[in-house]
JSON list of C-alpha atoms in Angstrom, two decimals:
[
{"chain": "Y", "resi": 1, "resn": "MET", "atom": "CA", "xyz": [30.10, -78.30, 33.27]},
{"chain": "Y", "resi": 2, "resn": "SER", "atom": "CA", "xyz": [28.18, -79.75, 30.17]},
{"chain": "Y", "resi": 3, "resn": "ASN", "atom": "CA", "xyz": [26.09, -77.58, 28.08]},
{"chain": "Y", "resi": 4, "resn": "LEU", "atom": "CA", "xyz": [22.38, -79.14, 28.65]},
{"chain": "Y", "resi": 5, "resn": "THR", "atom": "CA", "xyz": [21.20, -77.26, 25.69]},
{"chain": "Y", "resi": 6, "resn": "LEU", "atom": "CA", "xyz": [23.44, -79.64, 23.40]},
{"chain": "Y", "resi": 7, "resn": "HIS", "atom": "CA", "xyz": [22.64, -82.91, 25.26]},
{"chain": "Y", "resi": 8, "resn": "PRO", "atom": "CA", "xyz": [20.68, -85.27, 22.89]},
{"chain": "Y", "resi": 9, "resn": "LEU", "atom": "CA", "xyz": [18.37, -86.19, 25.52]},
{"chain": "Y", "resi": 10, "resn": "TRP", "atom": "CA", "xyz": [17.21, -82.44, 26.00]},
{"chain": "Y", "resi": 11, "resn": "HIS", "atom": "CA", "xyz": [16.67, -82.42, 22.14]},
{"chain": "Y", "resi": 12, "resn": "THR", "atom": "CA", "xyz": [14.42, -85.24, 22.53]},
{"chain": "Y", "resi": 13, "resn": "PHE", "atom": "CA", "xyz": [12.49, -84.42, 25.76]},
{"chain": "Y", "resi": 14, "resn": "MET", "atom": "CA", "xyz": [11.85, -80.65, 24.89]},
{"chain": "Y", "resi": 15, "resn": "PRO", "atom": "CA", "xyz": [10.00, -81.10, 21.62]},
{"chain": "Y", "resi": 16, "resn": "THR", "atom": "CA", "xyz": [7.89, -83.83, 23.15]},
{"chain": "Y", "resi": 17, "resn": "TYR", "atom": "CA", "xyz": [7.19, -81.57, 26.09]},
{"chain": "Y", "resi": 18, "resn": "GLU", "atom": "CA", "xyz": [6.36, -78.57, 24.00]},
{"chain": "Y", "resi": 19, "resn": "ARG", "atom": "CA", "xyz": [3.88, -80.58, 21.90]},
{"chain": "Y", "resi": 20, "resn": "SER", "atom": "CA", "xyz": [2.22, -82.12, 24.90]},
{"chain": "Y", "resi": 21, "resn": "VAL", "atom": "CA", "xyz": [1.70, -78.71, 26.39]},
{"chain": "Y", "resi": 22, "resn": "GLY", "atom": "CA", "xyz": [0.36, -77.48, 23.12]},
{"chain": "Y", "resi": 23, "resn": "VAL", "atom": "CA", "xyz": [-2.15, -80.54, 22.81]},
{"chain": "Y", "resi": 24, "resn": "VAL", "atom": "CA", "xyz": [-3.34, -79.96, 26.43]},
{"chain": "Y", "resi": 25, "resn": "THR", "atom": "CA", "xyz": [-3.65, -75.96, 26.05]},
{"chain": "Y", "resi": 26, "resn": "LEU", "atom": "CA", "xyz": [-5.64, -76.56, 22.85]},
{"chain": "Y", "resi": 27, "resn": "ILE", "atom": "CA", "xyz": [-8.00, -78.73, 24.35]},
{"chain": "Y", "resi": 28, "resn": "LEU", "atom": "CA", "xyz": [-8.57, -76.45, 27.36]},
{"chain": "Y", "resi": 29, "resn": "SER", "atom": "CA", "xyz": [-9.04, -73.59, 24.72]},
{"chain": "Y", "resi": 30, "resn": "ALA", "atom": "CA", "xyz": [-11.67, -75.33, 22.97]},
{"chain": "Y", "resi": 31, "resn": "PHE", "atom": "CA", "xyz": [-13.45, -76.14, 26.07]},
{"chain": "Y", "resi": 32, "resn": "ALA", "atom": "CA", "xyz": [-13.17, -72.58, 26.99]},
{"chain": "Y", "resi": 33, "resn": "PHE", "atom": "CA", "xyz": [-14.68, -71.41, 23.68]},
{"chain": "Y", "resi": 34, "resn": "TYR", "atom": "CA", "xyz": [-17.62, -73.96, 24.16]},
{"chain": "Y", "resi": 35, "resn": "LEU", "atom": "CA", "xyz": [-18.50, -72.71, 27.49]},
{"chain": "Y", "resi": 36, "resn": "MET", "atom": "CA", "xyz": [-18.34, -69.05, 26.43]},
{"chain": "Y", "resi": 37, "resn": "LEU", "atom": "CA", "xyz": [-20.39, -69.69, 23.36]},
{"chain": "Y", "resi": 38, "resn": "SER", "atom": "CA", "xyz": [-22.94, -71.97, 25.12]},
{"chain": "Y", "resi": 39, "resn": "LYS", "atom": "CA", "xyz": [-23.07, -70.82, 28.59]},
{"chain": "Y", "resi": 40, "resn": "THR", "atom": "CA", "xyz": [-22.67, -67.11, 28.56]},
{"chain": "Y", "resi": 41, "resn": "PRO", "atom": "CA", "xyz": [-25.83, -65.16, 29.60]},
{"chain": "Y", "resi": 42, "resn": "GLN", "atom": "CA", "xyz": [-27.15, -62.97, 26.71]},
{"chain": "Y", "resi": 43, "resn": "THR", "atom": "CA", "xyz": [-26.32, -59.76, 28.96]},
{"chain": "Y", "resi": 44, "resn": "ALA", "atom": "CA", "xyz": [-22.79, -60.87, 28.97]},
{"chain": "Y", "resi": 45, "resn": "LYS", "atom": "CA", "xyz": [-22.40, -61.68, 25.26]},
{"chain": "Y", "resi": 46, "resn": "PRO", "atom": "CA", "xyz": [-20.59, -58.27, 24.49]},
{"chain": "Y", "resi": 47, "resn": "PHE", "atom": "CA", "xyz": [-17.69, -58.96, 27.06]},
{"chain": "Y", "resi": 48, "resn": "ALA", "atom": "CA", "xyz": [-17.61, -62.64, 25.77]},
{"chain": "Y", "resi": 49, "resn": "LYS", "atom": "CA", "xyz": [-16.50, -61.48, 22.42]},
{"chain": "Y", "resi": 50, "resn": "TYR", "atom": "CA", "xyz": [-13.57, -59.94, 24.02]},
{"chain": "Y", "resi": 51, "resn": "LEU", "atom": "CA", "xyz": [-12.92, -63.05, 26.10]},
{"chain": "Y", "resi": 52, "resn": "MET", "atom": "CA", "xyz": [-12.90, -65.11, 23.11]},
{"chain": "Y", "resi": 53, "resn": "LEU", "atom": "CA", "xyz": [-10.41, -62.76, 21.35]},
{"chain": "Y", "resi": 54, "resn": "LEU", "atom": "CA", "xyz": [-8.06, -63.03, 24.15]},
{"chain": "Y", "resi": 55, "resn": "GLN", "atom": "CA", "xyz": [-8.66, -66.89, 24.11]},
{"chain": "Y", "resi": 56, "resn": "ALA", "atom": "CA", "xyz": [-8.05, -67.05, 20.36]},
{"chain": "Y", "resi": 57, "resn": "SER", "atom": "CA", "xyz": [-4.77, -65.14, 21.05]},
{"chain": "Y", "resi": 58, "resn": "ILE", "atom": "CA", "xyz": [-3.64, -67.54, 23.59]},
{"chain": "Y", "resi": 59, "resn": "THR", "atom": "CA", "xyz": [-4.38, -70.29, 21.23]},
{"chain": "Y", "resi": 60, "resn": "LEU", "atom": "CA", "xyz": [-2.04, -68.89, 18.54]},
{"chain": "Y", "resi": 61, "resn": "VAL", "atom": "CA", "xyz": [0.62, -68.76, 21.08]},
{"chain": "Y", "resi": 62, "resn": "ASP", "atom": "CA", "xyz": [-0.04, -72.57, 21.85]},
{"chain": "Y", "resi": 63, "resn": "ILE", "atom": "CA", "xyz": [0.00, -73.39, 18.27]},
{"chain": "Y", "resi": 64, "resn": "ASP", "atom": "CA", "xyz": [3.29, -71.64, 17.38]},
{"chain": "Y", "resi": 65, "resn": "TYR", "atom": "CA", "xyz": [5.09, -72.94, 20.65]},
{"chain": "Y", "resi": 66, "resn": "GLY", "atom": "CA", "xyz": [3.96, -76.50, 20.44]},
{"chain": "Y", "resi": 67, "resn": "PHE", "atom": "CA", "xyz": [3.71, -77.07, 16.75]},
{"chain": "Y", "resi": 68, "resn": "LEU", "atom": "CA", "xyz": [4.91, -74.38, 14.47]},
{"chain": "Y", "resi": 69, "resn": "TYR", "atom": "CA", "xyz": [8.12, -73.40, 16.31]},
{"chain": "Y", "resi": 70, "resn": "CYS", "atom": "CA", "xyz": [9.16, -75.75, 19.11]},
{"chain": "Y", "resi": 71, "resn": "PRO", "atom": "CA", "xyz": [12.18, -73.65, 20.03]},
{"chain": "Y", "resi": 72, "resn": "ILE", "atom": "CA", "xyz": [15.15, -75.20, 22.07]},
{"chain": "Y", "resi": 73, "resn": "SER", "atom": "CA", "xyz": [17.18, -72.09, 23.37]},
{"chain": "Y", "resi": 74, "resn": "LEU", "atom": "CA", "xyz": [21.14, -72.47, 22.76]},
{"chain": "Y", "resi": 75, "resn": "PHE", "atom": "CA", "xyz": [23.41, -71.50, 25.38]},
{"chain": "Y", "resi": 76, "resn": "PRO", "atom": "CA", "xyz": [25.68, -69.14, 25.06]},
{"chain": "Y", "resi": 77, "resn": "ILE", "atom": "CA", "xyz": [24.45, -68.06, 21.75]},
{"chain": "Y", "resi": 78, "resn": "PRO", "atom": "CA", "xyz": [21.43, -65.73, 21.41]},
{"chain": "Y", "resi": 79, "resn": "GLY", "atom": "CA", "xyz": [19.57, -68.10, 19.26]},
{"chain": "Y", "resi": 80, "resn": "ASP", "atom": "CA", "xyz": [17.52, -71.35, 19.18]},
{"chain": "Y", "resi": 81, "resn": "LEU", "atom": "CA", "xyz": [17.10, -74.83, 17.65]},
{"chain": "Y", "resi": 82, "resn": "CYS", "atom": "CA", "xyz": [13.85, -75.02, 15.73]},
{"chain": "Y", "resi": 83, "resn": "TYR", "atom": "CA", "xyz": [12.03, -78.41, 16.00]},
{"chain": "Y", "resi": 84, "resn": "GLY", "atom": "CA", "xyz": [8.65, -77.21, 14.73]},
{"chain": "Y", "resi": 85, "resn": "ILE", "atom": "CA", "xyz": [6.85, -77.63, 11.36]},
{"chain": "Y", "resi": 86, "resn": "LEU", "atom": "CA", "xyz": [7.82, -74.32, 9.91]},
{"chain": "Y", "resi": 87, "resn": "CYS", "atom": "CA", "xyz": [11.74, -75.61, 10.01]},
{"chain": "Y", "resi": 88, "resn": "THR", "atom": "CA", "xyz": [11.53, -79.55, 9.65]},
{"chain": "Y", "resi": 89, "resn": "TRP", "atom": "CA", "xyz": [8.62, -79.50, 6.90]},
{"chain": "Y", "resi": 90, "resn": "CYS", "atom": "CA", "xyz": [8.47, -76.24, 5.31]},
{"chain": "Y", "resi": 91, "resn": "GLY", "atom": "CA", "xyz": [12.15, -75.38, 5.12]},
{"chain": "Y", "resi": 92, "resn": "PHE", "atom": "CA", "xyz": [11.88, -71.85, 7.22]},
{"chain": "Y", "resi": 93, "resn": "THR", "atom": "CA", "xyz": [14.26, -70.77, 9.55]},
{"chain": "Y", "resi": 94, "resn": "GLY", "atom": "CA", "xyz": [13.53, -70.32, 13.22]},
{"chain": "Y", "resi": 95, "resn": "HIS", "atom": "CA", "xyz": [12.95, -66.64, 12.73]},
{"chain": "Y", "resi": 96, "resn": "ALA", "atom": "CA", "xyz": [9.94, -67.26, 11.32]},
{"chain": "Y", "resi": 97, "resn": "GLY", "atom": "CA", "xyz": [8.63, -69.04, 14.42]},
{"chain": "Y", "resi": 98, "resn": "MET", "atom": "CA", "xyz": [10.04, -66.26, 16.62]},
{"chain": "Y", "resi": 99, "resn": "VAL", "atom": "CA", "xyz": [8.22, -63.46, 14.61]},
{"chain": "Y", "resi": 100, "resn": "LEU", "atom": "CA", "xyz": [4.93, -65.27, 14.70]},
{"chain": "Y", "resi": 101, "resn": "MET", "atom": "CA", "xyz": [5.67, -65.85, 18.53]},
{"chain": "Y", "resi": 102, "resn": "CYS", "atom": "CA", "xyz": [6.37, -62.08, 18.79]},
{"chain": "Y", "resi": 103, "resn": "PHE", "atom": "CA", "xyz": [2.91, -61.15, 17.11]},
{"chain": "Y", "resi": 104, "resn": "ALA", "atom": "CA", "xyz": [1.12, -63.96, 18.99]},
{"chain": "Y", "resi": 105, "resn": "LEU", "atom": "CA", "xyz": [2.19, -62.84, 22.25]},
{"chain": "Y", "resi": 106, "resn": "SER", "atom": "CA", "xyz": [1.53, -59.17, 21.26]},
{"chain": "Y", "resi": 107, "resn": "GLY", "atom": "CA", "xyz": [-2.05, -60.21, 20.53]},
{"chain": "Y", "resi": 108, "resn": "VAL", "atom": "CA", "xyz": [-2.51, -61.59, 23.89]},
{"chain": "Y", "resi": 109, "resn": "GLY", "atom": "CA", "xyz": [-1.29, -58.17, 25.20]},
{"chain": "Y", "resi": 110, "resn": "ILE", "atom": "CA", "xyz": [-3.55, -56.24, 23.09]},
{"chain": "Y", "resi": 111, "resn": "SER", "atom": "CA", "xyz": [-6.43, -58.68, 23.90]},
{"chain": "Y", "resi": 112, "resn": "ILE", "atom": "CA", "xyz": [-5.92, -57.96, 27.65]},
{"chain": "Y", "resi": 113, "resn": "VAL", "atom": "CA", "xyz": [-5.72, -54.32, 27.24]},
{"chain": "Y", "resi": 114, "resn": "TYR", "atom": "CA", "xyz": [-9.09, -54.30, 25.25]},
{"chain": "Y", "resi": 115, "resn": "CYS", "atom": "CA", "xyz": [-10.93, -56.61, 27.79]},
{"chain": "Y", "resi": 116, "resn": "PHE", "atom": "CA", "xyz": [-9.76, -53.82, 30.63]},
{"chain": "Y", "resi": 117, "resn": "HIS", "atom": "CA", "xyz": [-10.86, -50.99, 28.16]},
{"chain": "Y", "resi": 118, "resn": "PHE", "atom": "CA", "xyz": [-14.18, -52.44, 27.48]},
{"chain": "Y", "resi": 119, "resn": "LYS", "atom": "CA", "xyz": [-14.90, -52.78, 31.25]},
{"chain": "Y", "resi": 120, "resn": "TYR", "atom": "CA", "xyz": [-14.06, -49.24, 31.79]},
{"chain": "Y", "resi": 121, "resn": "VAL", "atom": "CA", "xyz": [-16.08, -48.07, 28.88]},
{"chain": "Y", "resi": 122, "resn": "GLN", "atom": "CA", "xyz": [-19.06, -50.03, 30.06]},
{"chain": "Y", "resi": 123, "resn": "ILE", "atom": "CA", "xyz": [-18.78, -48.70, 33.71]},
{"chain": "Y", "resi": 124, "resn": "GLY", "atom": "CA", "xyz": [-18.41, -45.29, 32.31]},
{"chain": "Y", "resi": 125, "resn": "HIS", "atom": "CA", "xyz": [-21.58, -45.60, 30.03]},
{"chain": "Y", "resi": 126, "resn": "ILE", "atom": "CA", "xyz": [-23.73, -46.99, 32.96]},
{"chain": "Y", "resi": 127, "resn": "CYS", "atom": "CA", "xyz": [-22.66, -43.82, 35.08]},
{"chain": "Y", "resi": 128, "resn": "GLY", "atom": "CA", "xyz": [-23.57, -41.54, 32.12]},
{"chain": "Y", "resi": 129, "resn": "LYS", "atom": "CA", "xyz": [-20.12, -40.18, 31.60]},
{"chain": "Y", "resi": 130, "resn": "ASN", "atom": "CA", "xyz": [-19.08, -42.20, 28.59]},
{"chain": "Y", "resi": 131, "resn": "SER", "atom": "CA", "xyz": [-20.34, -43.19, 25.20]},
{"chain": "Y", "resi": 132, "resn": "LEU", "atom": "CA", "xyz": [-19.93, -46.62, 23.97]},
{"chain": "Y", "resi": 133, "resn": "TYR", "atom": "CA", "xyz": [-18.52, -45.17, 20.52]},
{"chain": "Y", "resi": 134, "resn": "SER", "atom": "CA", "xyz": [-16.66, -42.27, 21.83]},
{"chain": "Y", "resi": 135, "resn": "ALA", "atom": "CA", "xyz": [-13.86, -41.46, 19.12]},
{"chain": "Y", "resi": 136, "resn": "ARG", "atom": "CA", "xyz": [-11.32, -41.45, 22.01]},
{"chain": "Y", "resi": 137, "resn": "HIS", "atom": "CA", "xyz": [-12.02, -44.89, 22.81]},
{"chain": "Y", "resi": 138, "resn": "VAL", "atom": "CA", "xyz": [-11.20, -45.80, 18.99]},
{"chain": "Y", "resi": 139, "resn": "VAL", "atom": "CA", "xyz": [-8.24, -43.82, 19.00]},
{"chain": "Y", "resi": 140, "resn": "PHE", "atom": "CA", "xyz": [-6.99, -45.47, 22.26]},
{"chain": "Y", "resi": 141, "resn": "ARG", "atom": "CA", "xyz": [-7.50, -48.90, 20.82]},
{"chain": "Y", "resi": 142, "resn": "ILE", "atom": "CA", "xyz": [-5.68, -48.07, 17.55]},
{"chain": "Y", "resi": 143, "resn": "ALA", "atom": "CA", "xyz": [-2.72, -46.59, 19.74]},
{"chain": "Y", "resi": 144, "resn": "ILE", "atom": "CA", "xyz": [-2.61, -49.78, 21.73]},
{"chain": "Y", "resi": 145, "resn": "LEU", "atom": "CA", "xyz": [-2.62, -51.78, 18.47]},
{"chain": "Y", "resi": 146, "resn": "ALA", "atom": "CA", "xyz": [0.39, -49.84, 17.00]},
{"chain": "Y", "resi": 147, "resn": "MET", "atom": "CA", "xyz": [2.50, -49.81, 20.26]},
{"chain": "Y", "resi": 148, "resn": "TYR", "atom": "CA", "xyz": [2.27, -53.71, 20.34]},
{"chain": "Y", "resi": 149, "resn": "VAL", "atom": "CA", "xyz": [2.51, -54.26, 16.68]},
{"chain": "Y", "resi": 150, "resn": "LEU", "atom": "CA", "xyz": [5.61, -52.05, 16.01]},
{"chain": "Y", "resi": 151, "resn": "PRO", "atom": "CA", "xyz": [8.11, -54.00, 17.85]},
{"chain": "Y", "resi": 152, "resn": "CYS", "atom": "CA", "xyz": [7.12, -57.11, 16.15]},
{"chain": "Y", "resi": 153, "resn": "LEU", "atom": "CA", "xyz": [7.64, -55.36, 12.92]},
{"chain": "Y", "resi": 154, "resn": "LEU", "atom": "CA", "xyz": [11.01, -54.30, 14.07]},
{"chain": "Y", "resi": 155, "resn": "GLN", "atom": "CA", "xyz": [11.93, -57.77, 15.04]},
{"chain": "Y", "resi": 156, "resn": "ILE", "atom": "CA", "xyz": [11.54, -58.79, 11.47]},
{"chain": "Y", "resi": 157, "resn": "ALA", "atom": "CA", "xyz": [14.59, -56.75, 10.61]},
{"chain": "Y", "resi": 158, "resn": "ASN", "atom": "CA", "xyz": [16.55, -57.51, 13.67]},
{"chain": "Y", "resi": 159, "resn": "TYR", "atom": "CA", "xyz": [18.05, -60.74, 12.40]},
{"chain": "Y", "resi": 160, "resn": "ARG", "atom": "CA", "xyz": [20.71, -61.76, 9.81]},
{"chain": "Y", "resi": 161, "resn": "MET", "atom": "CA", "xyz": [20.79, -65.06, 8.19]},
{"chain": "Y", "resi": 162, "resn": "LEU", "atom": "CA", "xyz": [23.65, -67.09, 9.18]},
{"chain": "Y", "resi": 163, "resn": "ALA", "atom": "CA", "xyz": [24.07, -68.21, 5.67]},
{"chain": "Y", "resi": 164, "resn": "GLY", "atom": "CA", "xyz": [25.28, -64.75, 4.87]},
{"chain": "Y", "resi": 165, "resn": "GLY", "atom": "CA", "xyz": [27.34, -64.35, 8.07]},
{"chain": "Y", "resi": 166, "resn": "PRO", "atom": "CA", "xyz": [28.56, -67.71, 9.75]},
{"chain": "Y", "resi": 167, "resn": "GLN", "atom": "CA", "xyz": [31.65, -66.17, 10.70]},
{"chain": "Y", "resi": 168, "resn": "MET", "atom": "CA", "xyz": [30.02, -64.39, 13.52]},
{"chain": "Y", "resi": 169, "resn": "VAL", "atom": "CA", "xyz": [29.23, -67.56, 15.11]},
{"chain": "Y", "resi": 170, "resn": "LYS", "atom": "CA", "xyz": [32.48, -69.15, 14.34]},
{"chain": "Y", "resi": 171, "resn": "THR", "atom": "CA", "xyz": [34.52, -66.23, 15.84]},
{"chain": "Y", "resi": 172, "resn": "GLU", "atom": "CA", "xyz": [32.44, -65.92, 18.90]},
{"chain": "Y", "resi": 173, "resn": "PHE", "atom": "CA", "xyz": [30.98, -69.12, 19.47]},
{"chain": "Y", "resi": 174, "resn": "PRO", "atom": "CA", "xyz": [33.62, -71.68, 17.96]},
{"chain": "Y", "resi": 175, "resn": "SER", "atom": "CA", "xyz": [32.54, -74.59, 20.00]},
{"chain": "Y", "resi": 176, "resn": "LEU", "atom": "CA", "xyz": [28.98, -74.36, 18.81]},
{"chain": "Y", "resi": 177, "resn": "TYR", "atom": "CA", "xyz": [29.86, -73.57, 15.12]},
{"chain": "Y", "resi": 178, "resn": "TYR", "atom": "CA", "xyz": [29.21, -77.24, 14.02]},
{"chain": "Y", "resi": 179, "resn": "LEU", "atom": "CA", "xyz": [25.40, -76.86, 14.91]},
{"chain": "Y", "resi": 180, "resn": "PHE", "atom": "CA", "xyz": [25.26, -74.25, 12.19]},
{"chain": "Y", "resi": 181, "resn": "GLU", "atom": "CA", "xyz": [27.05, -76.30, 9.40]},
{"chain": "Y", "resi": 182, "resn": "ASN", "atom": "CA", "xyz": [24.57, -79.31, 10.07]},
{"chain": "Y", "resi": 183, "resn": "PRO", "atom": "CA", "xyz": [21.12, -78.53, 8.59]},
{"chain": "Y", "resi": 184, "resn": "GLU", "atom": "CA", "xyz": [19.75, -81.27, 10.63]},
{"chain": "Y", "resi": 185, "resn": "TYR", "atom": "CA", "xyz": [19.56, -78.89, 13.68]},
{"chain": "Y", "resi": 186, "resn": "HIS", "atom": "CA", "xyz": [17.81, -76.13, 12.03]},
{"chain": "Y", "resi": 187, "resn": "ALA", "atom": "CA", "xyz": [19.95, -73.78, 14.21]},
{"chain": "Y", "resi": 188, "resn": "PHE", "atom": "CA", "xyz": [19.58, -69.85, 13.82]},
{"chain": "Y", "resi": 189, "resn": "ALA", "atom": "CA", "xyz": [21.05, -67.13, 15.86]},
{"chain": "Y", "resi": 190, "resn": "TYR", "atom": "CA", "xyz": [20.56, -63.40, 16.32]},
{"chain": "Y", "resi": 191, "resn": "ASP", "atom": "CA", "xyz": [23.48, -60.60, 15.85]},
{"chain": "Y", "resi": 192, "resn": "GLN", "atom": "CA", "xyz": [23.02, -58.34, 18.52]},
{"chain": "Y", "resi": 193, "resn": "THR", "atom": "CA", "xyz": [25.05, -55.69, 16.74]},
{"chain": "Y", "resi": 194, "resn": "MET", "atom": "CA", "xyz": [22.61, -55.34, 14.05]},
{"chain": "Y", "resi": 195, "resn": "PHE", "atom": "CA", "xyz": [20.06, -52.57, 14.24]},
{"chain": "Y", "resi": 196, "resn": "PRO", "atom": "CA", "xyz": [20.62, -51.72, 18.04]},
{"chain": "Y", "resi": 197, "resn": "GLU", "atom": "CA", "xyz": [18.32, -48.99, 17.73]},
{"chain": "Y", "resi": 198, "resn": "TYR", "atom": "CA", "xyz": [15.49, -51.61, 17.25]},
{"chain": "Y", "resi": 199, "resn": "GLU", "atom": "CA", "xyz": [16.33, -53.22, 20.54]},
{"chain": "Y", "resi": 200, "resn": "LEU", "atom": "CA", "xyz": [16.08, -49.56, 22.39]},
{"chain": "Y", "resi": 201, "resn": "VAL", "atom": "CA", "xyz": [12.61, -48.98, 20.69]},
{"chain": "Y", "resi": 202, "resn": "LEU", "atom": "CA", "xyz": [11.37, -52.51, 21.67]},
{"chain": "Y", "resi": 203, "resn": "LEU", "atom": "CA", "xyz": [12.54, -51.82, 25.50]},
{"chain": "Y", "resi": 204, "resn": "VAL", "atom": "CA", "xyz": [11.03, -48.38, 25.48]},
{"chain": "Y", "resi": 205, "resn": "LEU", "atom": "CA", "xyz": [7.70, -49.53, 24.21]},
{"chain": "Y", "resi": 206, "resn": "CYS", "atom": "CA", "xyz": [7.57, -52.52, 26.58]},
{"chain": "Y", "resi": 207, "resn": "VAL", "atom": "CA", "xyz": [8.18, -50.06, 29.63]},
{"chain": "Y", "resi": 208, "resn": "VAL", "atom": "CA", "xyz": [5.59, -47.72, 28.24]},
{"chain": "Y", "resi": 209, "resn": "VAL", "atom": "CA", "xyz": [2.91, -50.43, 27.68]},
{"chain": "Y", "resi": 210, "resn": "SER", "atom": "CA", "xyz": [3.68, -52.31, 30.93]}
]
């Protein structure tokens, strides 16, 4: 059975598809911003700010996925081909796009939690049980921010440049080694034996936050 991730047609279709999705979603995001800015009643303005924060984080995901990163997953290597601006124009490795994606997706999670927390605070305030500016609300938001950002910071370290250790790929995935010898492909991989404790921390935090 042929490996679809190495087929030339797949390398042509996927970047085009990802950029098309990026363009469509950016147009929809711009329309959403317009509606929130121009059509939101005055009484709903405070909540609209949180919705705009959520929409902005989603927009960052779209920009990274559709234009900066444009990843094509490799099989069976735990890595990607990078067809985005970061790799093809700026000369970065795909790991930069992956890290940005982690931060952007974490931003979406943070924004969603903040939206629900704002609703909780408002309901409590209406019922006379909560203060809008209670210290515990601030502590809660800081804790959520830290829980989401910490795995992203650990992700920065959970990577080893193939330029320093290509033998790992050559030994474990000899049939795909040519991808990493050819700079045209902008291929990168993760060494899962590096910093395994980071993977455990990431898993635990994802479970706790979920």
